[in-house]
PDB file of C-alpha atoms in Angstrom:
ATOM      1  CA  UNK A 574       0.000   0.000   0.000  1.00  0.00           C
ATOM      2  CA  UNK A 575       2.692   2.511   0.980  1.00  0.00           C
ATOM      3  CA  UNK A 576       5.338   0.998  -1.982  1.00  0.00           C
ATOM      4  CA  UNK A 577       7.857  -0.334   0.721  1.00  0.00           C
ATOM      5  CA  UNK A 578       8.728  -3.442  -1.312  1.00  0.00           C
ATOM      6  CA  UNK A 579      11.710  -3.863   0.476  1.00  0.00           C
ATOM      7  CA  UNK A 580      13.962  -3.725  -2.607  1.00  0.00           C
ATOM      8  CA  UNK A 581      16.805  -1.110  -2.523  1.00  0.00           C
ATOM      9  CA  UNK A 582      18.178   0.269  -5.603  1.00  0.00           C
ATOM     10  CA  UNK A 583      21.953  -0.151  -6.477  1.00  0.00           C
ATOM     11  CA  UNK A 584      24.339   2.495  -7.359  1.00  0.00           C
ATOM     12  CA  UNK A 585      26.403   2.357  -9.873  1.00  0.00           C
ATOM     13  CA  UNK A 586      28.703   4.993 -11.969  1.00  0.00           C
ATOM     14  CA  UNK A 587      29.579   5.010 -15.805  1.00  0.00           C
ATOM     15  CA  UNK A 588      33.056   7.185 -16.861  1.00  0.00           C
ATOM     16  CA  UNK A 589      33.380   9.573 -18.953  1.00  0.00           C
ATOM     17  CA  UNK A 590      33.971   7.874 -22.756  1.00  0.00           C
ATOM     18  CA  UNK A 591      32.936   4.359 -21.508  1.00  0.00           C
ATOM     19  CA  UNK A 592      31.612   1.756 -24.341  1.00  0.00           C
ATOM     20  CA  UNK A 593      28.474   0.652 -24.293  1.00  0.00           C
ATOM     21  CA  UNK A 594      30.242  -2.884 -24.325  1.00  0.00           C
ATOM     22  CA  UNK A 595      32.011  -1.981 -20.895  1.00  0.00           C
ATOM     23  CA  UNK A 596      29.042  -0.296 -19.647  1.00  0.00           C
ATOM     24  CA  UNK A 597      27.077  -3.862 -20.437  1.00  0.00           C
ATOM     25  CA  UNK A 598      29.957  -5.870 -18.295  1.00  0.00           C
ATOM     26  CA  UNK A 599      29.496  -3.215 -15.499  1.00  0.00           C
ATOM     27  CA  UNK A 600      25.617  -4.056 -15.717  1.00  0.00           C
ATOM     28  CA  UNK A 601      26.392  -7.881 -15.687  1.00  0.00           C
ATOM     29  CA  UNK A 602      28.448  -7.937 -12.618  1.00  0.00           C
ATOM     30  CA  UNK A 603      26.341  -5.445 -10.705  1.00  0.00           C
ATOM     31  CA  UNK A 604      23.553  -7.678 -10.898  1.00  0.00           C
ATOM     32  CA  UNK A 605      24.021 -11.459 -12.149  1.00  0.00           C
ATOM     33  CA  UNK A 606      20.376 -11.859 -13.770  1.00  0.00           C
ATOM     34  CA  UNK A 607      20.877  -8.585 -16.031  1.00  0.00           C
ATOM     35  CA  UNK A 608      20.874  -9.147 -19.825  1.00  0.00           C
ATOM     36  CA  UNK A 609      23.865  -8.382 -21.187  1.00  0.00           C
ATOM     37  CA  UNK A 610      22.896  -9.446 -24.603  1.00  0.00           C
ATOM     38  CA  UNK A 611      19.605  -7.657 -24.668  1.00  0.00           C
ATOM     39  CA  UNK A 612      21.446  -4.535 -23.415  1.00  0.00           C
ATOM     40  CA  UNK A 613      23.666  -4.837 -26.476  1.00  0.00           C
ATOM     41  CA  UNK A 614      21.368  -5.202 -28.753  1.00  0.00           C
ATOM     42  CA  UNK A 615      19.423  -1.952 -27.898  1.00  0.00           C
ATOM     43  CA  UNK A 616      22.371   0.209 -26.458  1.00  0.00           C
ATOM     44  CA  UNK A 617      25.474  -0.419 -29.246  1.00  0.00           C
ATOM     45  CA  UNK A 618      23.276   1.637 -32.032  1.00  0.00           C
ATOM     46  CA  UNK A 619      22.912   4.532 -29.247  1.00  0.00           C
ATOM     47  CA  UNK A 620      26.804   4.573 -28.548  1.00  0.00           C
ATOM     48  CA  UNK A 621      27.395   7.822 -27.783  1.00  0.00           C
ATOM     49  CA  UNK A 622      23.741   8.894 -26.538  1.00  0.00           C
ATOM     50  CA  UNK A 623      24.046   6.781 -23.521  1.00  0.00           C
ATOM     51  CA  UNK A 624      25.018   9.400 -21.084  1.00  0.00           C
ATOM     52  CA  UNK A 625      27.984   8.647 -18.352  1.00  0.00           C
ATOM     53  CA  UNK A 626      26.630   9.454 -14.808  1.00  0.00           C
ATOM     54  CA  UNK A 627      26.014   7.854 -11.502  1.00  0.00           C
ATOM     55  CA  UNK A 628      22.375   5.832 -11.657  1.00  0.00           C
ATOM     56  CA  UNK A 629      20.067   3.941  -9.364  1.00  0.00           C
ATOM     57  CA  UNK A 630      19.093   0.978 -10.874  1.00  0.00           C
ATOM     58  CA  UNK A 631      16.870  -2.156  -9.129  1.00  0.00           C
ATOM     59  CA  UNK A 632      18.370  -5.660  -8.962  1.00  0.00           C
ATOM     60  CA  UNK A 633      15.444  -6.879 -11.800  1.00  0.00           C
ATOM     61  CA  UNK A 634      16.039  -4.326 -14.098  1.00  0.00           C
ATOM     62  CA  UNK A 635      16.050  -4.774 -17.629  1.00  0.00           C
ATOM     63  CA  UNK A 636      17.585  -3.531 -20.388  1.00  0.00           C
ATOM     64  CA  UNK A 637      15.004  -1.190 -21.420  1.00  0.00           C
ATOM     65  CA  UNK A 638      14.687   0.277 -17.990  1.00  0.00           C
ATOM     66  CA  UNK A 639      18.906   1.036 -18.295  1.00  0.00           C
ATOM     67  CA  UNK A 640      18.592   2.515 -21.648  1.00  0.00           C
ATOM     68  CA  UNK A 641      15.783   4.157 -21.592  1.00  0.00           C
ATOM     69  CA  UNK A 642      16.962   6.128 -18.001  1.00  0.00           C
ATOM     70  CA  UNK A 643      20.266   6.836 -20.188  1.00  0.00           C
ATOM     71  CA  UNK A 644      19.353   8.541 -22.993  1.00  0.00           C
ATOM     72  CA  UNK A 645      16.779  10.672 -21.368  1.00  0.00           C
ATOM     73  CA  UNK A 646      19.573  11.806 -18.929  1.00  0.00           C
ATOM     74  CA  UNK A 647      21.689  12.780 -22.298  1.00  0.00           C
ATOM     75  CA  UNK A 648      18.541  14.528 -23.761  1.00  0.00           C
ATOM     76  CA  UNK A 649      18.542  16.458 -20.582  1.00  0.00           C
ATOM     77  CA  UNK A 650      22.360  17.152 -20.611  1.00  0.00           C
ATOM     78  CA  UNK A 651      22.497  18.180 -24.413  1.00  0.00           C
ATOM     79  CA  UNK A 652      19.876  19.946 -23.735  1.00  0.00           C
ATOM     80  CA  UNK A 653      22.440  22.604 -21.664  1.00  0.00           C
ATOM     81  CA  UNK A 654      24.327  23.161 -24.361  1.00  0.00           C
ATOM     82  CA  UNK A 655      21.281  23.543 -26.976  1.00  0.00           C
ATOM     83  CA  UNK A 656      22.327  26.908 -28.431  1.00  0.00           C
ATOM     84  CA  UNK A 657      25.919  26.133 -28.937  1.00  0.00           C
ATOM     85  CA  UNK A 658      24.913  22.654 -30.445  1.00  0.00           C
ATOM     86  CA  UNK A 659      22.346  24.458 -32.782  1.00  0.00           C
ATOM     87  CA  UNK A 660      24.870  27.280 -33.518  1.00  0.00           C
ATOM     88  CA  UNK A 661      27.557  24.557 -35.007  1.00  0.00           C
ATOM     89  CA  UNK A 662      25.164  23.024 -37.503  1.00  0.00           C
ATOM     90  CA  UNK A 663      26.668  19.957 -37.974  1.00  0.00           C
ATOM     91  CA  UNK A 664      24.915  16.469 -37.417  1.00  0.00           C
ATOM     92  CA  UNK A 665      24.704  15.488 -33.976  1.00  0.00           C
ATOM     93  CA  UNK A 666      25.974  11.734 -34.454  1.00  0.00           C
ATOM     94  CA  UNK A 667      29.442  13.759 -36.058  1.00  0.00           C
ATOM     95  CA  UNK A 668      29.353  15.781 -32.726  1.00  0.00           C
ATOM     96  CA  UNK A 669      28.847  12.947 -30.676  1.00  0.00           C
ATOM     97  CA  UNK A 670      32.071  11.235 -33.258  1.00  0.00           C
ATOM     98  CA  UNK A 671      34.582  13.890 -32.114  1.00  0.00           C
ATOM     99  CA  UNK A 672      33.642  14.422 -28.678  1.00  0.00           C
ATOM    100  CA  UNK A 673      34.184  10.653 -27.796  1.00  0.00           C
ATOM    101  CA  UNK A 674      37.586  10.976 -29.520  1.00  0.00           C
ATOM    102  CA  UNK A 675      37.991  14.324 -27.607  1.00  0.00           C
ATOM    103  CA  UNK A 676      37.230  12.308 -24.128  1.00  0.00           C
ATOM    104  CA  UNK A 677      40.227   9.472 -24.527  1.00  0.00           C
ATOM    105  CA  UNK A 678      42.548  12.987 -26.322  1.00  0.00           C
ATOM    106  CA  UNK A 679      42.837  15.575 -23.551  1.00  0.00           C
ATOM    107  CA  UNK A 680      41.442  16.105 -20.162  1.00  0.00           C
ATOM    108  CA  UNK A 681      40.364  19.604 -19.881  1.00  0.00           C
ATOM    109  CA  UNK A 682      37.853  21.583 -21.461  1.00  0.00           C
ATOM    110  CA  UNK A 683      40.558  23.749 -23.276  1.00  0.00           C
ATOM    111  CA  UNK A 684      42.787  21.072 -24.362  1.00  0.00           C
ATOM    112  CA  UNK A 685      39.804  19.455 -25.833  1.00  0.00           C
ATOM    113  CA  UNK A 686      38.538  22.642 -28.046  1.00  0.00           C
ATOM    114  CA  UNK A 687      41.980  22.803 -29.117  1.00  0.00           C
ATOM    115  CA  UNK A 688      42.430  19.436 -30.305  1.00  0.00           C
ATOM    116  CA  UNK A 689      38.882  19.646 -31.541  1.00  0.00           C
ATOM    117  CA  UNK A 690      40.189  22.701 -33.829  1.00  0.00           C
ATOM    118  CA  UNK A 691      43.359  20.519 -34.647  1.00  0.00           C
ATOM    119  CA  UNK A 692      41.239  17.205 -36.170  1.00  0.00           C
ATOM    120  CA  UNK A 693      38.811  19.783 -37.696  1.00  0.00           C
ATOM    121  CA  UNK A 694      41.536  21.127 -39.568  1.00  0.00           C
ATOM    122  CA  UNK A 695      42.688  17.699 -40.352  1.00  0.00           C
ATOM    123  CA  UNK A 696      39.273  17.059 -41.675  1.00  0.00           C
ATOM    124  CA  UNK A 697      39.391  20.048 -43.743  1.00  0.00           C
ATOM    125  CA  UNK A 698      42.508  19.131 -45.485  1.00  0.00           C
ATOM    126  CA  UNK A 699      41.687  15.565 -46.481  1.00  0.00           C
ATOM    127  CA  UNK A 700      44.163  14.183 -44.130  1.00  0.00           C
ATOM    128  CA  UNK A 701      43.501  11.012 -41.972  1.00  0.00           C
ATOM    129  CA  UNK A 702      42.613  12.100 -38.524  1.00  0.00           C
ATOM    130  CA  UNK A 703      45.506  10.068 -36.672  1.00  0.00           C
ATOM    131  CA  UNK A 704      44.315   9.311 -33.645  1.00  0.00           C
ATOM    132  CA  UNK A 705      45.226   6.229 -31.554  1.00  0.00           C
ATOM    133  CA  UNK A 706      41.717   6.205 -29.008  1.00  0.00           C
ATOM    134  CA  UNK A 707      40.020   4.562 -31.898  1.00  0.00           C
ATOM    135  CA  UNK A 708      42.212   1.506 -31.242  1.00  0.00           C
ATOM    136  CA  UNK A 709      40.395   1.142 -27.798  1.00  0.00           C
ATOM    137  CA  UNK A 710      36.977   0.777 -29.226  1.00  0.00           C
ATOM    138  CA  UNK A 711      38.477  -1.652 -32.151  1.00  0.00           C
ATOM    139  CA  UNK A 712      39.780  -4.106 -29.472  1.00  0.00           C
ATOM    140  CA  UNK A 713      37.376  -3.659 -26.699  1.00  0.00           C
ATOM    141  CA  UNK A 714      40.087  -2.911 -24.269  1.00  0.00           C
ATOM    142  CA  UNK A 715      40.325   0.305 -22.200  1.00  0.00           C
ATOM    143  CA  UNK A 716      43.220   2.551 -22.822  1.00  0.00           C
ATOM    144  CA  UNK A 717      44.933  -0.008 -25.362  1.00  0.00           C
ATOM    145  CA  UNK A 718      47.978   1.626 -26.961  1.00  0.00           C
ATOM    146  CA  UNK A 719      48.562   0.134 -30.913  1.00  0.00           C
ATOM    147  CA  UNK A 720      51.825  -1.415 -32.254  1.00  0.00           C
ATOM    148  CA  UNK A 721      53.029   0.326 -34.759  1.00  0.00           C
ATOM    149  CA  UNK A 722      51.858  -2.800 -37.109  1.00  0.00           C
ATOM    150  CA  UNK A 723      48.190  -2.445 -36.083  1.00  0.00           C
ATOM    151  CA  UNK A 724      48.019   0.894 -36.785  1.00  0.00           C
ATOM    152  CA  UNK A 725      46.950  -0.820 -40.117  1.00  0.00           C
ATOM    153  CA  UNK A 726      44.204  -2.728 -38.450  1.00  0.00           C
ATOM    154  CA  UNK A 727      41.375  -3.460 -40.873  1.00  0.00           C
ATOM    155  CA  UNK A 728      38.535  -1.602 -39.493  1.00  0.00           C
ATOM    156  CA  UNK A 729      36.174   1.082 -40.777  1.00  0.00           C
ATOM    157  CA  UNK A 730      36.930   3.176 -37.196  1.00  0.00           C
ATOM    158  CA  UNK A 731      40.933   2.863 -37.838  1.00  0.00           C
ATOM    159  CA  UNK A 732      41.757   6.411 -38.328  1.00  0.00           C
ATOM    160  CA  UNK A 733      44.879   5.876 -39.634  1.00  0.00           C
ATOM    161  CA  UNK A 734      43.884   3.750 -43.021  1.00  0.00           C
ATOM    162  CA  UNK A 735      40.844   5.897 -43.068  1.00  0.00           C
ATOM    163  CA  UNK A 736      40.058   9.731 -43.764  1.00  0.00           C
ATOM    164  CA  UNK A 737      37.253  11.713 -42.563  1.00  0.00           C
ATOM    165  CA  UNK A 738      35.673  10.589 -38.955  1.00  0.00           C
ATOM    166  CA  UNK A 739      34.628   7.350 -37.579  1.00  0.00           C
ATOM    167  CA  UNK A 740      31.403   5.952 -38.816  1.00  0.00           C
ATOM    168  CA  UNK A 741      29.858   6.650 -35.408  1.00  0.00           C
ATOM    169  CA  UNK A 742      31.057   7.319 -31.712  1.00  0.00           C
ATOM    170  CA  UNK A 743      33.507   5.457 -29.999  1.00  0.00           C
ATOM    171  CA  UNK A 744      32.147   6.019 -26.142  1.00  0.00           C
ATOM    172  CA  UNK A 745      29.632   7.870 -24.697  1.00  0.00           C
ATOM    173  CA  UNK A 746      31.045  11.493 -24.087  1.00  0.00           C
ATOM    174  CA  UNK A 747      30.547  13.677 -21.292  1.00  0.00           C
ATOM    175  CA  UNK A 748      29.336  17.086 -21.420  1.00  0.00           C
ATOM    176  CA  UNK A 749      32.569  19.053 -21.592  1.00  0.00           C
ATOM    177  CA  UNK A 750      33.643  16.506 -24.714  1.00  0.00           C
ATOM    178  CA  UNK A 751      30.475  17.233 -26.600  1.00  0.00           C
ATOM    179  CA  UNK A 752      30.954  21.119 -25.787  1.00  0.00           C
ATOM    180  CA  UNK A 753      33.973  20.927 -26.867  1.00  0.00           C
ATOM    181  CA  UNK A 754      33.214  19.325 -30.322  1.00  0.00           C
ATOM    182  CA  UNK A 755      30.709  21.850 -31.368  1.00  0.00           C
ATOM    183  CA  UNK A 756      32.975  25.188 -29.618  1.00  0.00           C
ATOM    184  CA  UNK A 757      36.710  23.942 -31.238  1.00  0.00           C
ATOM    185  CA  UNK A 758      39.104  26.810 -30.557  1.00  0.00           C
ATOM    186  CA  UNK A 759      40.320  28.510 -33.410  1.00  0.00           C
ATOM    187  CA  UNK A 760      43.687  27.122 -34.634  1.00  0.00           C
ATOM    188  CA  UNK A 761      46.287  26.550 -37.416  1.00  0.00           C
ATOM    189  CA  UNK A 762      48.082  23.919 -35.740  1.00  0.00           C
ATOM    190  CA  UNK A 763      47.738  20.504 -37.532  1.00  0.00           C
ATOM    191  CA  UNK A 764      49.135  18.341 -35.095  1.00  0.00           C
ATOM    192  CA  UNK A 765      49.263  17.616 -31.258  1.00  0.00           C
ATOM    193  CA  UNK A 766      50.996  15.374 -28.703  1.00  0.00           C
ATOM    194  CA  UNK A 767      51.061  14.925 -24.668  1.00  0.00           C
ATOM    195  CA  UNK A 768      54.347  15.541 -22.817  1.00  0.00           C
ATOM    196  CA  UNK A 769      55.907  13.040 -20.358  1.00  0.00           C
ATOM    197  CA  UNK A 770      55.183  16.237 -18.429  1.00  0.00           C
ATOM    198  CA  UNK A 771      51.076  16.223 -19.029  1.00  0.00           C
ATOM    199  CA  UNK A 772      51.286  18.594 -20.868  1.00  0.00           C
ATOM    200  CA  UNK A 773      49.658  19.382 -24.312  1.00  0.00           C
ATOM    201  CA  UNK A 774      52.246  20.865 -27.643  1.00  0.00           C
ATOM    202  CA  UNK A 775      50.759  21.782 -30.974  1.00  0.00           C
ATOM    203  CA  UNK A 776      52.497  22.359 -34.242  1.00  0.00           C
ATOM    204  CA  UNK A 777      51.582  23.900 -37.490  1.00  0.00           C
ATOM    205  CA  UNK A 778      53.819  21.453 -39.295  1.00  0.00           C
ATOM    206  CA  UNK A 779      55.389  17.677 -39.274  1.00  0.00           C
ATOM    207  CA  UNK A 780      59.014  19.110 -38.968  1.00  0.00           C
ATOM    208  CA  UNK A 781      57.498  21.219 -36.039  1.00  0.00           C
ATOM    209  CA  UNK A 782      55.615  18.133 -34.358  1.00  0.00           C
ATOM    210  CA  UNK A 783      59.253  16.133 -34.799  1.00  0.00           C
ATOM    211  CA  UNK A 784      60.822  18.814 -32.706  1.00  0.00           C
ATOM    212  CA  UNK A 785      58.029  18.803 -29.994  1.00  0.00           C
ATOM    213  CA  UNK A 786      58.440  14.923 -30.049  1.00  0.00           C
ATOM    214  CA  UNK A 787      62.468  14.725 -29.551  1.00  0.00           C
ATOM    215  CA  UNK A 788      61.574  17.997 -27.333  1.00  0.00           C
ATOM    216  CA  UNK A 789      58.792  16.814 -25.021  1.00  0.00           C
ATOM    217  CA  UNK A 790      57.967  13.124 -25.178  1.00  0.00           C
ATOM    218  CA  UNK A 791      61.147  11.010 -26.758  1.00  0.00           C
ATOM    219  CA  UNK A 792      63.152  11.908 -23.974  1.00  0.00           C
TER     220      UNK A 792
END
């Protein structure tokens, strides 16, 4: 009568840029009974619209319950950012594209909108967007870092063998990523690296990237 069934709902917290596919083996050993496979099937084409946050969830729930909570918390959440989503005019699936490679690239909001500016660049100049995060979502492993031989991986997300962006997102972004895919900061540089130091280096140029590798990173 008063709805005290007794049954507490579990907490549990998705990352920033997490896979649908790691989200489902979160789900699965949360609770036991979920179904993985029917989360899969529904959540994998909404990669990228599943929005990372901490959610209560009840030990029976099913897949539609999960998703369903998900992408209404990323219609909420995109809905901040409306104007400056509007204002970009590009397709949201390509926003949602480079703001899950902007999540695995940088960590703060203004190394993001420059790297955004960077692969936009990139993008306008016909050249292959280079970036190693893609390699993650390929293999299904978390922060995987490619060989130099499977850089030439045979998959329609390898960024390396193929120009222009991923055919869809590669995680489900947080806010700041999508922000910063639809505000990129306005840039010549064509190229980008970390430090050993954390810290971010642009160059205009290939000889100038060499420089900031032997400089900043090959050390």
């Amino acid at each position: 009568q008063d709805g005290a069934f007794g049954i507490v709902a579990e907490r549990i917290a998705f990352r920033e840029g997490e896979t649908v596919r790691e989200m489902a083996r979160q789900l699965k050993a949360e609770f036991p009974s979920f179904d993985e496979d029917g989360f899969l099937a529904k959540a994998i084409p909404l990669e990228g619209y599943l929005f990372p946050d901490t959610y209560f969830f009840y030990p029976d729930a099913t897949p539609d319950d999960v998703v369903v909570k998900m992408y209404a918390n990323f219609l909420d959440q995109i809905g901040t950012i409306s104007a400056q989503v509007n204002a970009f005019d590009k397709p949201l699936t390509d926003d949602l594209t480079m703001a899950s490679i902007l999540e695995d690239e940088a960590r703060t909001l203004t190394d993001k909108r420059m790297i955004a500016g960077v692969l936009y660049n990139r993008l306008a100049k016909g050249m292959p967007l280079q970036v190693d995060a893609v390699f993650g979502y390929i293999e299904d492993k978390p922060e995987f870092s490619p060989t130099f031989s499977e850089l030439a991986t045979t998959s329609p997300y390898n960024t390396y063998t193929n120009k222009g962006l991923p055919p869809g997102p590669i995680g489900n972004p947080g806010l700041n990523s999508i922000l910063a895919a639809v505000t990129p900061a306005t840039t010549t540089a064509l190229y980008y690296l970390t430090g050993t130091d954390g810290k971010m280096y642009y160059a205009n140029t290939f000889a100038q990237h060499k420089v900031n590798r032997a400089k900043y990173l090959d050390q």
